[in-house]
Short mmCIF file of C-alpha atoms in Angstrom, two decimals:
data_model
loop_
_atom_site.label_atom_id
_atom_site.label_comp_id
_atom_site.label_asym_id
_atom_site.label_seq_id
_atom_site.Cartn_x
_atom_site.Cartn_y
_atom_site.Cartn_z
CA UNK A 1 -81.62 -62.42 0.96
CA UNK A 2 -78.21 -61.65 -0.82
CA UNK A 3 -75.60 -60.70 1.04
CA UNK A 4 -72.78 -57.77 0.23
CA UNK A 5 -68.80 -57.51 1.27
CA UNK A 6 -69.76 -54.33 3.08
CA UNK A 7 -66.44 -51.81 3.45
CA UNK A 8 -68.56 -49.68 5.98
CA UNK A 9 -71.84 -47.56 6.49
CA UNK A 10 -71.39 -43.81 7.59
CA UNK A 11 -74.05 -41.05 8.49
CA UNK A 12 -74.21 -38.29 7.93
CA UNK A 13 -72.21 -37.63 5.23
CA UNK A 14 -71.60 -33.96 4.04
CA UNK A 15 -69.68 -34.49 0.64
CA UNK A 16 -69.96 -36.82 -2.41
CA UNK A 17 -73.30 -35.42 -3.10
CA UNK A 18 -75.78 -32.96 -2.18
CA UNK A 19 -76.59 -32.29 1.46
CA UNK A 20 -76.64 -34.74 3.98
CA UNK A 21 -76.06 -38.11 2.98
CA UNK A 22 -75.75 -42.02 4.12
CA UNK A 23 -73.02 -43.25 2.64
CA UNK A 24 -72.77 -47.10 2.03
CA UNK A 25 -69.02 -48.14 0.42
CA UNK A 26 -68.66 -51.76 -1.18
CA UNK A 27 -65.40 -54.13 0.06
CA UNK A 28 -63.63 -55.38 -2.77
CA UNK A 29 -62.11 -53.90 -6.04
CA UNK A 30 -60.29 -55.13 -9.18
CA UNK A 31 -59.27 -52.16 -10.66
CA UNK A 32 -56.70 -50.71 -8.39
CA UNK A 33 -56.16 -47.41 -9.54
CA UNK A 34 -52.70 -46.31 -8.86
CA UNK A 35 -52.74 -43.73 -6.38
CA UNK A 36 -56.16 -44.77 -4.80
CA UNK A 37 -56.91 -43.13 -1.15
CA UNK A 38 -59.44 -45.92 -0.17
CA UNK A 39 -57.16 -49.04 -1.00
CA UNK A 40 -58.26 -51.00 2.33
CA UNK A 41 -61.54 -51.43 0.60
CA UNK A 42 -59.43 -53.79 -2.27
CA UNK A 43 -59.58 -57.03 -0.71
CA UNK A 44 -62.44 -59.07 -1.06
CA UNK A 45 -62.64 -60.10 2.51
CA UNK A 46 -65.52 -62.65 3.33
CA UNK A 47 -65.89 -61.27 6.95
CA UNK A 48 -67.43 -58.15 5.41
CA UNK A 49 -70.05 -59.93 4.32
CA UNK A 50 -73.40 -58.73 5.36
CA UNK A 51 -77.32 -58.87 4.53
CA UNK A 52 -78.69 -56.38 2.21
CA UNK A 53 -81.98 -56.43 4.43
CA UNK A 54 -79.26 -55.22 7.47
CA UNK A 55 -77.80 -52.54 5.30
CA UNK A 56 -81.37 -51.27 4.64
CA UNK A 57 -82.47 -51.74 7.85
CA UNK A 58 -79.90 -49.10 8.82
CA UNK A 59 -81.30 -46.61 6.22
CA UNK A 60 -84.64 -46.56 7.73
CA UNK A 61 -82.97 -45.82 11.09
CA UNK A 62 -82.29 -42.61 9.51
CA UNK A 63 -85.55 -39.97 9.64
CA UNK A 64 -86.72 -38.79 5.93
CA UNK A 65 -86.57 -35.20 7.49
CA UNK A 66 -82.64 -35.87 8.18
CA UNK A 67 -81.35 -37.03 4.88
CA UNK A 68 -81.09 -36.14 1.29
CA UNK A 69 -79.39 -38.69 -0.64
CA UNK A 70 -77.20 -42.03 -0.57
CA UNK A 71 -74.11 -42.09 -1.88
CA UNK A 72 -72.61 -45.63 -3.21
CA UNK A 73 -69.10 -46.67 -3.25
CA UNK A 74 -65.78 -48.27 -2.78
CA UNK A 75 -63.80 -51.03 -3.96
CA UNK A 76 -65.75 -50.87 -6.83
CA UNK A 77 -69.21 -51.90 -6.19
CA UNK A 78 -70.10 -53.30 -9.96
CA UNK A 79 -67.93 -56.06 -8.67
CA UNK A 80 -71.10 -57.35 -7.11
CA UNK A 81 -73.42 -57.14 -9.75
CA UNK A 82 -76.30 -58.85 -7.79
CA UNK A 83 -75.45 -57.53 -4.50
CA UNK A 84 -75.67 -53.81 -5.82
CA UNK A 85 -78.91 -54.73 -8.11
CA UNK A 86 -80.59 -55.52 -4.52
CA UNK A 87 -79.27 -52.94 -3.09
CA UNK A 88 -80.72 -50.42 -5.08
CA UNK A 89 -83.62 -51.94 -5.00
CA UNK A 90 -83.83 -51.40 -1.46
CA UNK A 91 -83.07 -48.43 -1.61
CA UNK A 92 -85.71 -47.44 -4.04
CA UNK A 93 -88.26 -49.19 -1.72
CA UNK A 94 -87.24 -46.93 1.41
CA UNK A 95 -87.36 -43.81 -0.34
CA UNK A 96 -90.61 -44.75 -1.99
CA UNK A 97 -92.51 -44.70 1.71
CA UNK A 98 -91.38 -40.69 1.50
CA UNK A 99 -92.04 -37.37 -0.46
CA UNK A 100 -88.79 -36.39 0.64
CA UNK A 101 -86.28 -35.62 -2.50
CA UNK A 102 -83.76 -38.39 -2.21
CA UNK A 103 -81.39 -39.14 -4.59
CA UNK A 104 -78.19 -42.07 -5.20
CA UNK A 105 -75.53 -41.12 -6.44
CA UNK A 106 -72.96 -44.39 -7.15
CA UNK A 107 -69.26 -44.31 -8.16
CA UNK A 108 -67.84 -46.66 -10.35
CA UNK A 109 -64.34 -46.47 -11.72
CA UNK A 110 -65.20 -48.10 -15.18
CA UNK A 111 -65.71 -46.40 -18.28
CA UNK A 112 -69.70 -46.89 -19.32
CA UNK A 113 -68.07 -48.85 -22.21
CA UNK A 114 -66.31 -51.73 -19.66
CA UNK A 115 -69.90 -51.40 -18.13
CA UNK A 116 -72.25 -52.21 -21.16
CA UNK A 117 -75.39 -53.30 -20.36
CA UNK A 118 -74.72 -52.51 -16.98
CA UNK A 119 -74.57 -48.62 -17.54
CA UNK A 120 -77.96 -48.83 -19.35
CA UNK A 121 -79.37 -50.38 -15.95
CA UNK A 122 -77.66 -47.76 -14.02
CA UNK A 123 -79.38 -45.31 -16.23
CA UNK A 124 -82.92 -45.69 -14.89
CA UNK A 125 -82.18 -46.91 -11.12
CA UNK A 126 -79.64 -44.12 -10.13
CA UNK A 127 -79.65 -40.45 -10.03
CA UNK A 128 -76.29 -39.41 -10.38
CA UNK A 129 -73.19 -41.98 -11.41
CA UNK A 130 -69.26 -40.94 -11.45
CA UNK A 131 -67.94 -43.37 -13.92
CA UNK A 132 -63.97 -44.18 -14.68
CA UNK A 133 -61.14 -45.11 -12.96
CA UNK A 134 -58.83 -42.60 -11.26
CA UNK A 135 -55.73 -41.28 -12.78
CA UNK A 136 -53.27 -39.64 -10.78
CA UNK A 137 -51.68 -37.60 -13.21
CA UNK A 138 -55.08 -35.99 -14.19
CA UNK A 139 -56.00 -35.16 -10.28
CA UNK A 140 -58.34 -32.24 -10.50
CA UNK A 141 -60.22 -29.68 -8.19
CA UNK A 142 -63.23 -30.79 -9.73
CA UNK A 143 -66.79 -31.35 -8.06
CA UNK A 144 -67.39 -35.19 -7.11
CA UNK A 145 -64.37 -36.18 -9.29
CA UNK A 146 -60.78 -37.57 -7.97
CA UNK A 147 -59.80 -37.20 -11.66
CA UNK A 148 -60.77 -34.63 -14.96
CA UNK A 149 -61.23 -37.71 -17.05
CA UNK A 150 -64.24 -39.47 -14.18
CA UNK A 151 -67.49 -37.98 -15.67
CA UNK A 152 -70.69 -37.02 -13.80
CA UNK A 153 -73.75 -38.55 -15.78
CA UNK A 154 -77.15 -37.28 -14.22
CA UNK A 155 -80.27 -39.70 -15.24
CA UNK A 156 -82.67 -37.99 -13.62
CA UNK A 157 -84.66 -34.56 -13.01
CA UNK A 158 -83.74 -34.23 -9.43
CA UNK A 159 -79.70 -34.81 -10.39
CA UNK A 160 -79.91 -32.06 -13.03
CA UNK A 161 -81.46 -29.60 -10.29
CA UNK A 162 -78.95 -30.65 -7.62
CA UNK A 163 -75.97 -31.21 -9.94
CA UNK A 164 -76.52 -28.62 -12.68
CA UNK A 165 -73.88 -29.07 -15.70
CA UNK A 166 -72.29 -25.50 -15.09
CA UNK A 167 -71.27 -26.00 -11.43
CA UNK A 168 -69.87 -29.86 -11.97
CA UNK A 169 -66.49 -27.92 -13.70
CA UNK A 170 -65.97 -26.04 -10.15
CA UNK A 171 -65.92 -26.59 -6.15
CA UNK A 172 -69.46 -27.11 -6.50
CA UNK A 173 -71.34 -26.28 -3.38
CA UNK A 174 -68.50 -26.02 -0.95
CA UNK A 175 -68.28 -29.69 -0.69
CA UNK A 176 -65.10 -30.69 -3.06
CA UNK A 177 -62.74 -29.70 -0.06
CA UNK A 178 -64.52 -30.85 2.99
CA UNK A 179 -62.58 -33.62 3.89
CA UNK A 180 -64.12 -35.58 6.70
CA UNK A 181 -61.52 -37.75 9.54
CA UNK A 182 -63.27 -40.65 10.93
CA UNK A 183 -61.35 -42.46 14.37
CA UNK A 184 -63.09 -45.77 15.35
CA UNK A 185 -61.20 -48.95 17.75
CA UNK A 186 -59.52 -50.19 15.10
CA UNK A 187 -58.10 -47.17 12.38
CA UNK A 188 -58.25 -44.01 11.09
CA UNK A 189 -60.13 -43.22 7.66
CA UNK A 190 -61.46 -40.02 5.58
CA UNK A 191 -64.73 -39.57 3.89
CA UNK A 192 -64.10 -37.45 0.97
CA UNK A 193 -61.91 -36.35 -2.39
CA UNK A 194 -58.48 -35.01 -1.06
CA UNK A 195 -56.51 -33.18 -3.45
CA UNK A 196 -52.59 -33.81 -4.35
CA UNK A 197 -50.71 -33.36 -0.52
CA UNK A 198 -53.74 -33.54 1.35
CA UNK A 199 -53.16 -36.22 3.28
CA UNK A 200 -49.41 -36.33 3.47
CA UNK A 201 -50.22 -32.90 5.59
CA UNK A 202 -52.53 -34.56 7.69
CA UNK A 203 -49.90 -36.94 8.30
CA UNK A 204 -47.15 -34.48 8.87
CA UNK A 205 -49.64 -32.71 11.24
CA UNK A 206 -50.48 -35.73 13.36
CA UNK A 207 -46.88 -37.02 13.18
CA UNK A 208 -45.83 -33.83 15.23
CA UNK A 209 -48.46 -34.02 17.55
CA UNK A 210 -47.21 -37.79 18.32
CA UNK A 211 -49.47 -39.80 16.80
CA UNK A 212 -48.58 -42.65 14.70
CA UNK A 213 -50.52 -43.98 11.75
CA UNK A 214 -50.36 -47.51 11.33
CA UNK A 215 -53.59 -47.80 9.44
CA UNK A 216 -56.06 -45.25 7.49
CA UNK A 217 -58.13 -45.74 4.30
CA UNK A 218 -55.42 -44.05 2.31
CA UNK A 219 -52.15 -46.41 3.68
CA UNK A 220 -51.81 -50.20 3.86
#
């Protein structure tokens, strides 16, 4: 079984996507978008790696009744081509055992031209995939996007009833705001799409209650 450099697995999720969600985001990028709030998930560390069978196993943990989609990303998870092929394949396995409307949404921040025969894949395993790099300077209040140049391509008939064209332009469902603050042993990181000063308030908030950040998905 092919194994992944595995960032971290979180559950439930209650933004980048519809509902609740697992959320499973690759270790490891090349692009390095200036400006990037997840830039511990750059390196390509080899003691991430893990099993895709483990990953999956964890999805099935989760009851059918309990979830509504799976959200995929990073690093920049088309940096393991074969990893995320399997991974989607497991994915599509789980949710086959179910009636239960479940759909994957994936990020990737390349263009579907840098992705070539890779985006026409992409176009008949996933649901919902947020392509192109982030660009600081274009930082919008847009739904699911960091950036107003990302776009939100929906392959299938469940994405165009849960992500309808007309709502992608605004704070669609509630969800573009909801920043989520994880603690575990070892750091602090967010689940989410903050907008400009978000998190240098979070920081000046936690700063005056005496706590010092030494380490959080948005600082190395």
């Amino acid at each position: 079984m092919t194994s992944m450099l595995l960032s971290r697995l979180h559950y439930p999720v209650h933004n980048l996507g519809f509902g609740r969600r697992a959320g499973i985001w690759f270790q490891g990028c090349t692009i390095y978008c200036k400006g990037c709030v997840s830039r511990d998930t750059w390196p390509f560390e080899p003691s991430s790696g893990v099993r895709i069978d483990e990953v999956a196993q964890w999805l099935r943990s989760i009851p059918f009744d309990a979830i509504d989609g799976v959200t995929i990303s990073g690093g920049e998870p088309n940096d393991q081509p074969v990893a995320l092929t399997e991974l989607i394949a497991e994915i599509h396995r789980w949710r086959s055992c179910t009636t239960q409307p479940i759909d994957i949404l994936l990020y990737s921040g390349r263009t579907p031209r840098e992705l070539g025969d890779r985006f026409d894949w992409m176009r008949g395993n996933v649901d919902v995939l947020v392509s192109g790099p982030y660009i600081a300077a274009g930082a919008t209040d847009c739904a699911l996007r960091g950036s107003a140049n990302q776009i939100v391509h929906t392959f299938s008939e469940l994405a165009r009833t849960r992500y309808p064209a007309d709502t992608l332009e605004s704070d669609y469902s509630g969800q573009r705001r909801d920043i989520s603050v994880h603690v575990d042993a070892e750091s602090i990181w967010m689940v989410g799409i903050p907008t400009d000063g978000d998190m240098r308030k979070f920081e000046q908030q936690l700063a005056s209650r005496g706590v010092d950040l030494r380490r959080t998905s948005w600082l190395t």
